[in-house]
PDB file of C-alpha atoms in Angstrom:
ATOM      1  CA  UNK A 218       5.460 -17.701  -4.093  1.00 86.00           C
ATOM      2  CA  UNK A 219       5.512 -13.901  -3.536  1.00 95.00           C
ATOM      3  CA  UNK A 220       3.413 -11.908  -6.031  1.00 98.00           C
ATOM      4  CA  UNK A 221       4.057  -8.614  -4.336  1.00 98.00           C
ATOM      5  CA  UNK A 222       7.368  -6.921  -3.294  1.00 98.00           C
ATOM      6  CA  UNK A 223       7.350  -4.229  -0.656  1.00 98.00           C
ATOM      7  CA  UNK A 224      10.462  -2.176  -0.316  1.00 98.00           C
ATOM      8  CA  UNK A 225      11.010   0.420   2.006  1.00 96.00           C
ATOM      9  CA  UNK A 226      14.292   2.924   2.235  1.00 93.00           C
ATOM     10  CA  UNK A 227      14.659   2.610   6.500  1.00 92.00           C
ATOM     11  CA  UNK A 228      13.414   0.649   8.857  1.00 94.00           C
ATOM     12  CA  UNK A 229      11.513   3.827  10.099  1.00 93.00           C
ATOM     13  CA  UNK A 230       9.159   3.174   7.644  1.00 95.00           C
ATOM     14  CA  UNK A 231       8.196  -0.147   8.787  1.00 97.00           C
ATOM     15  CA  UNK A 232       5.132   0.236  10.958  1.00 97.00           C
ATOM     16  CA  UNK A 233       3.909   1.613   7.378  1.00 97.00           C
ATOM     17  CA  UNK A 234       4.703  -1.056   5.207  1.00 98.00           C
ATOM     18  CA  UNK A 235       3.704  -4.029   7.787  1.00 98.00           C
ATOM     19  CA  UNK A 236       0.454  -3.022   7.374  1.00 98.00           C
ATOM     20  CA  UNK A 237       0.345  -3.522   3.603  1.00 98.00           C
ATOM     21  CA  UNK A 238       1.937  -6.611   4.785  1.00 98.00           C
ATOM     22  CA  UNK A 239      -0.880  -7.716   7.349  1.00 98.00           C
ATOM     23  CA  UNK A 240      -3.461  -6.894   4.543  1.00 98.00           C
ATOM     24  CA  UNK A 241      -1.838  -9.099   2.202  1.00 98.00           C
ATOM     25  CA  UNK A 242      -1.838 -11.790   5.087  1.00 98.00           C
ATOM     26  CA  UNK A 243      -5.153 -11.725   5.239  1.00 97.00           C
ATOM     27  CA  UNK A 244      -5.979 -12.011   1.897  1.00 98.00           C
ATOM     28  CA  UNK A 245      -3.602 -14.821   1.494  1.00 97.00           C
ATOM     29  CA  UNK A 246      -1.108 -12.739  -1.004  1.00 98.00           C
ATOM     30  CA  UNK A 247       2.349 -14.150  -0.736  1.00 98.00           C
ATOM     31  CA  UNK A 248       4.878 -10.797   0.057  1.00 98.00           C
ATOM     32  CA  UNK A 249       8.920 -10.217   0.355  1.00 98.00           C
ATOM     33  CA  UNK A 250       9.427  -7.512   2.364  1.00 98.00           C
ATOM     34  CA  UNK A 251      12.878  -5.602   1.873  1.00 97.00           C
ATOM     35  CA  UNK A 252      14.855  -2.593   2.696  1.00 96.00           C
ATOM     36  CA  UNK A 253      16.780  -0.808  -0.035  1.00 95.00           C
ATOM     37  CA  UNK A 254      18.180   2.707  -0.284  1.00 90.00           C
ATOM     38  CA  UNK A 255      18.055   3.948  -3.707  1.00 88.00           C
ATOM     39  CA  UNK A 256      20.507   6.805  -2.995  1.00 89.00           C
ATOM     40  CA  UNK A 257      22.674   4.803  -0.542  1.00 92.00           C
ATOM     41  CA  UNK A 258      22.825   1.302  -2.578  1.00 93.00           C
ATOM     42  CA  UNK A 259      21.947   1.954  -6.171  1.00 93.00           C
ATOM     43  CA  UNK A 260      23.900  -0.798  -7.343  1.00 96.00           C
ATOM     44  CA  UNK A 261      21.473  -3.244  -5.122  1.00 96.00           C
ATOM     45  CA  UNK A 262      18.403  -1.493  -5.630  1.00 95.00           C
ATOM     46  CA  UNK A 263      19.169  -1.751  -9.425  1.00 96.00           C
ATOM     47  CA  UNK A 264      19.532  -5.178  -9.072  1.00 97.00           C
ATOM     48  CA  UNK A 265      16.070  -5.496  -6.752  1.00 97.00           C
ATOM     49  CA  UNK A 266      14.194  -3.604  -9.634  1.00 97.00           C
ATOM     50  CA  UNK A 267      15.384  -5.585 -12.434  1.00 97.00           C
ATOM     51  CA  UNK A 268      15.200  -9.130 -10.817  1.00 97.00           C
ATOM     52  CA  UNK A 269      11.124  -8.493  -9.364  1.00 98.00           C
ATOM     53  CA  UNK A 270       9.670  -9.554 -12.445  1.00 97.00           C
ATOM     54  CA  UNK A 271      11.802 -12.908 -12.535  1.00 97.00           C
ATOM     55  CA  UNK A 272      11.449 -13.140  -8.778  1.00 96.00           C
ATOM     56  CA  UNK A 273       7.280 -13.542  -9.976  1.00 97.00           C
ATOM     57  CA  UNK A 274       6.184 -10.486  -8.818  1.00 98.00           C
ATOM     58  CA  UNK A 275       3.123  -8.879 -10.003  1.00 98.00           C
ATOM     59  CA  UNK A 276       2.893  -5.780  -8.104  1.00 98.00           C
ATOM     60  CA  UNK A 277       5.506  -3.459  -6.249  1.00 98.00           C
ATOM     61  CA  UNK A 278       4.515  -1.519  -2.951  1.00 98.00           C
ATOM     62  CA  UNK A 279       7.069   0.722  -2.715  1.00 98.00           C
ATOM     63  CA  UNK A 280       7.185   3.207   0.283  1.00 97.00           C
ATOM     64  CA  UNK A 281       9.546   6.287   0.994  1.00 92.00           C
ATOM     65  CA  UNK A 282       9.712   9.697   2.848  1.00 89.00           C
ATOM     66  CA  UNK A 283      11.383  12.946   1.894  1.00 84.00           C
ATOM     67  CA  UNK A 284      13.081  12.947  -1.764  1.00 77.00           C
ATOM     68  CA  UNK A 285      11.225   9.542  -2.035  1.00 84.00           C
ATOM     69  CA  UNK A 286      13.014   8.594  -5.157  1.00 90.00           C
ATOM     70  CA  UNK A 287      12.277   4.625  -4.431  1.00 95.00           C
ATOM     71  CA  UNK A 288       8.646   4.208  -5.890  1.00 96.00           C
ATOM     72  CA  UNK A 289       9.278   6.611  -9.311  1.00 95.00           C
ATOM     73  CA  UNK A 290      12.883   4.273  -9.399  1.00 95.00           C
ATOM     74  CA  UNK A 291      10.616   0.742  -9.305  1.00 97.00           C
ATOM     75  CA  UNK A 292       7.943   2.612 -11.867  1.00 97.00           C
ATOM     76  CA  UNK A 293      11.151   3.323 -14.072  1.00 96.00           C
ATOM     77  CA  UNK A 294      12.593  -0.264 -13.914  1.00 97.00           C
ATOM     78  CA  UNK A 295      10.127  -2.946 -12.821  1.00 97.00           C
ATOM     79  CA  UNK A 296       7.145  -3.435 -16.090  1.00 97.00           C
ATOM     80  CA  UNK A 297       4.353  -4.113 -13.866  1.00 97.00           C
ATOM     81  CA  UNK A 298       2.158  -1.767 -11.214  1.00 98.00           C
ATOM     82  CA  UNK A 299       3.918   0.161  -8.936  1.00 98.00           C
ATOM     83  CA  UNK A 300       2.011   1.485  -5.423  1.00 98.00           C
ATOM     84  CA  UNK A 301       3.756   4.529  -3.916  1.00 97.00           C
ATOM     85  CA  UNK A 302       3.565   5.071  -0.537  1.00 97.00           C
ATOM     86  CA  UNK A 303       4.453   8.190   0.843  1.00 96.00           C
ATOM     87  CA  UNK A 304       5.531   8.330   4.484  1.00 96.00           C
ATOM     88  CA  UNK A 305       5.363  11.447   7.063  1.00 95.00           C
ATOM     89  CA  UNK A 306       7.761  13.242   7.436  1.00 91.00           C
ATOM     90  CA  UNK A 307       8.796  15.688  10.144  1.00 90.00           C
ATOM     91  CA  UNK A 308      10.006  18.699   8.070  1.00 86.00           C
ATOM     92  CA  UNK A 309       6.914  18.945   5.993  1.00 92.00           C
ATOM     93  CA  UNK A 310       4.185  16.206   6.701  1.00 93.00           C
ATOM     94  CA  UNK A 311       4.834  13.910   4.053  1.00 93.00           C
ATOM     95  CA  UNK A 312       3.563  16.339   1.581  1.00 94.00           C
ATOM     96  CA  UNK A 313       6.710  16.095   0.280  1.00 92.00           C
ATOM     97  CA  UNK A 314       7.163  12.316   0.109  1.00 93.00           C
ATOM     98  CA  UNK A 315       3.697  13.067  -1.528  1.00 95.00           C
ATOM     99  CA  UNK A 316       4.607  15.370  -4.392  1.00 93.00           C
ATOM    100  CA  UNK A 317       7.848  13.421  -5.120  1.00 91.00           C
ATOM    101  CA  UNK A 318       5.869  10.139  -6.028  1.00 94.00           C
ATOM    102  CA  UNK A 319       2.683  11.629  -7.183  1.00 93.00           C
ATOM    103  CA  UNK A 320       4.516  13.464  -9.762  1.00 93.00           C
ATOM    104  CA  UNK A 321       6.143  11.179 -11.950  1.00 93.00           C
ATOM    105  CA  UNK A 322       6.797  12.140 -15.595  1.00 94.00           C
ATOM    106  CA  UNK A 323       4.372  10.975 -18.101  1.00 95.00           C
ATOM    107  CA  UNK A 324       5.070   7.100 -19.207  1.00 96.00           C
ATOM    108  CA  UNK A 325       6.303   6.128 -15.600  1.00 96.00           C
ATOM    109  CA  UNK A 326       3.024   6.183 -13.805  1.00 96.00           C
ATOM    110  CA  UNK A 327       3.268   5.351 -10.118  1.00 97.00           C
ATOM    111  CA  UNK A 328      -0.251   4.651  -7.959  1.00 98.00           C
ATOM    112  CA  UNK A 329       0.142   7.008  -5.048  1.00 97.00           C
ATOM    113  CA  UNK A 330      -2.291   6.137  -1.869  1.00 98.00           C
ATOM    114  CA  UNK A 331      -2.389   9.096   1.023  1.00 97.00           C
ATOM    115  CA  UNK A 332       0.529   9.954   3.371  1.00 97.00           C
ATOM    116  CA  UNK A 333       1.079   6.520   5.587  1.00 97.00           C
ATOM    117  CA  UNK A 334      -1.657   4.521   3.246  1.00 98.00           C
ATOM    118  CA  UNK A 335      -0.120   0.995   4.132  1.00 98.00           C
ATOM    119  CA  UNK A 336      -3.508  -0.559   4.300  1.00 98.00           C
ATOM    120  CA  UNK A 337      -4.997   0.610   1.012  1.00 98.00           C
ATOM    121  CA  UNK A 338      -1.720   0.199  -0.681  1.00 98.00           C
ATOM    122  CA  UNK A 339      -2.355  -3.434   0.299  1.00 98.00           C
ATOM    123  CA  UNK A 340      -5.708  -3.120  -0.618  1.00 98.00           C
ATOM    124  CA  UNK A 341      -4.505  -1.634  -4.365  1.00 98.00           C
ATOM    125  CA  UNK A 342      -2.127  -4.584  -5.031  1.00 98.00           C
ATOM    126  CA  UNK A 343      -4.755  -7.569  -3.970  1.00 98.00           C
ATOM    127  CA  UNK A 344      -6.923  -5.437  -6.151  1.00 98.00           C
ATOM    128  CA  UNK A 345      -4.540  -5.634  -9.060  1.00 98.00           C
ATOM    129  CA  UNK A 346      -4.252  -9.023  -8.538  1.00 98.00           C
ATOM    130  CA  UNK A 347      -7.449  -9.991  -8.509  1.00 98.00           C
ATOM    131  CA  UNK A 348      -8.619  -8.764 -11.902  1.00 97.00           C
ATOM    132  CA  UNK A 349      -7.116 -12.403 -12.845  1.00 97.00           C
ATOM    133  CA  UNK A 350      -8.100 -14.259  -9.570  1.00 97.00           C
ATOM    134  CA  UNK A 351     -11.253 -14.801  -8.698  1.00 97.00           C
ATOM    135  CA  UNK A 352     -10.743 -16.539  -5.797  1.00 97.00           C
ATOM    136  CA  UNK A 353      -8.977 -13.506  -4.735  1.00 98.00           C
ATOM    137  CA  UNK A 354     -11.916 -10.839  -6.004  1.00 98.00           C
ATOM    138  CA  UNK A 355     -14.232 -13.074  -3.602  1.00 98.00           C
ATOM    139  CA  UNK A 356     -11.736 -12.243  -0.582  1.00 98.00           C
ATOM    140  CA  UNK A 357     -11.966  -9.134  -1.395  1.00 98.00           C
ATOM    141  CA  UNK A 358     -16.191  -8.861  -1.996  1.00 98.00           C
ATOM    142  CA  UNK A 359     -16.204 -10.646   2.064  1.00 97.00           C
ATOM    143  CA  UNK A 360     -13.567  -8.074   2.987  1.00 97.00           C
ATOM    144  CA  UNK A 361     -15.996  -4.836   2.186  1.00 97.00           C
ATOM    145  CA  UNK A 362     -18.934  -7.095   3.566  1.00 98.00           C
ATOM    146  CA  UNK A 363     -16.634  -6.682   6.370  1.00 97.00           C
ATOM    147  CA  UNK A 364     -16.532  -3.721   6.380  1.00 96.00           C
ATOM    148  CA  UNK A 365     -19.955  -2.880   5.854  1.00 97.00           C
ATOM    149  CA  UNK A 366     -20.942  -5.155   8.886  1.00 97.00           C
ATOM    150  CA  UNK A 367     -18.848  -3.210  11.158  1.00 96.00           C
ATOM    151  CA  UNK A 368     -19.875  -0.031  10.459  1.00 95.00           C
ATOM    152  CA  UNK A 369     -23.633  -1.157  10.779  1.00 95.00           C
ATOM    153  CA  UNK A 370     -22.583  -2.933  14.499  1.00 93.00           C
ATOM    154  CA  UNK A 371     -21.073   0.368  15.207  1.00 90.00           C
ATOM    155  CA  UNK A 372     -24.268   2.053  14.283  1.00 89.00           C
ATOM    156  CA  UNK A 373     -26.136   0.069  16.215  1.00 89.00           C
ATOM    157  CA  UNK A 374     -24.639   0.199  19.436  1.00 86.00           C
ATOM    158  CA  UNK A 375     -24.942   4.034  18.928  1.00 85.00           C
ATOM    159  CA  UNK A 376     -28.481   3.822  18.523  1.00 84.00           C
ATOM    160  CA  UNK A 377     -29.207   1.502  21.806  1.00 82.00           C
ATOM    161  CA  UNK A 378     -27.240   3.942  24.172  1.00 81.00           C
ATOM    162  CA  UNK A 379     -29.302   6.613  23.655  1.00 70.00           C
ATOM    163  CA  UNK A 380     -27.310   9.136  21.145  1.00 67.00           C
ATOM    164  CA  UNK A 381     -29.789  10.196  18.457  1.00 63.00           C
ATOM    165  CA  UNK A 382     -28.503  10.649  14.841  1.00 59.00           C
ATOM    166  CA  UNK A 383     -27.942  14.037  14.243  1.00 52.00           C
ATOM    167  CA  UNK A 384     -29.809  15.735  11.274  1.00 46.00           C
ATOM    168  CA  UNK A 385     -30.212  19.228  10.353  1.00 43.00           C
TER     169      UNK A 385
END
C-alpha cells in the first residue's frame, strides 16, 4: 500500500520527483506518483487532496515551479505532512518556486527542501515515517552508514594517489 503521494504539476518536473521516488524504492516505501495541475484541474486536484488520507497516505511530496501553488494547496487540504519541492525555473532559478512554498501562512506549514531536493524530500518522508517504524529508522541508520562509508572510500583513494589534504 502507498504511504506517500508524490504529485507534480508537468511532466517537466519528473526527473525531480523520480528521485524522491527511487529513494523511497530503496527504502522499501510504497509511492503513487501523479500529475495534477492545481490551476488547470482544480476540480481533480481537489479531489486528489481530499481522498490521500483515505487512499492511506501518510506523507505528501508535492513538487512545483513558478507560482507553485500545488504543495501550500496539499498543506491546506490533506491533515498530514506535506514536503514542498520547489523546481528550477528558467525566469528566476526556482527562487521563486522557493518563496511561493516556503512562505505559507501560519497554520498551513509546508516542509520546503532546496530548489530540485527530490532526494532529501524522499529522505524527509521515510523520515516521517519512521518515527513509528522501526524497521524503517534501521533502513535509514544503514543508509547514513552508507553514506559515511563512501565518503571515507572516497577519502581514501585521495590519500593513495598522492594529493595531500590541504590545511592552512
Amino acid at each position: 500500500m502507498a504511504q506517500v503521494g508524490i504529485v507534480m504539476g508537468s511532466d517537466s518536473d519528473m526527473p525531480v520527483m523520480a528521485k524522491a521516488a527511487e529513494i523511497l524504492e530503496r527504502l522499501g516505501i510504497g509511492y503513487e506518483m501523479t500529475i495534477i495541475s492545481a490551476h488547470r484541474e482544480p476540480e481533480e486536484f481537489f479531489a486528489y487532496a481530499k481522498g490521500a488520507e483515505e487512499k492511506g497516505f501518510k506523507v505528501i511530496i508535492a513538487g512545483a515551479g513558478m507560482a507553485a501553488h500545488l504543495p501550500g494547496m496539499c498543506a491546506a487540504i490533506f491533515p498530514m505532512p506535506v514536503i514542498g519541492i520547489p523546481m528550477h525555473t528558467t525566469s528566476l532559478g526556482g527562487r521563486d518556486s522557493l518563496y511561493s512554498i516556503v512562505q505559507m501562512p501560519s497554520g498551513i506549514p509546508v516542509a520546503t527542501v532546496a530548489i530540485n531536493g527530490g532526494v532529501n524530500a524522499g529522505l524527509l518522508a521515510a523520515k516521517i515515517l519512521a518515527t513509528s517504524d522501526g524497521t524503517l529508522l534501521g533502513k535509514l541508520k544503514d543508509y547514513s552508514e552508507n553514506m559515511k562509508r563512501e565518503v571515507q572510500e572516497k577519502d581514501k583513494k585521495l590519500q593513495e594517489t598522492g594529493y595531500k589534504k590541504y590545511s592552512k
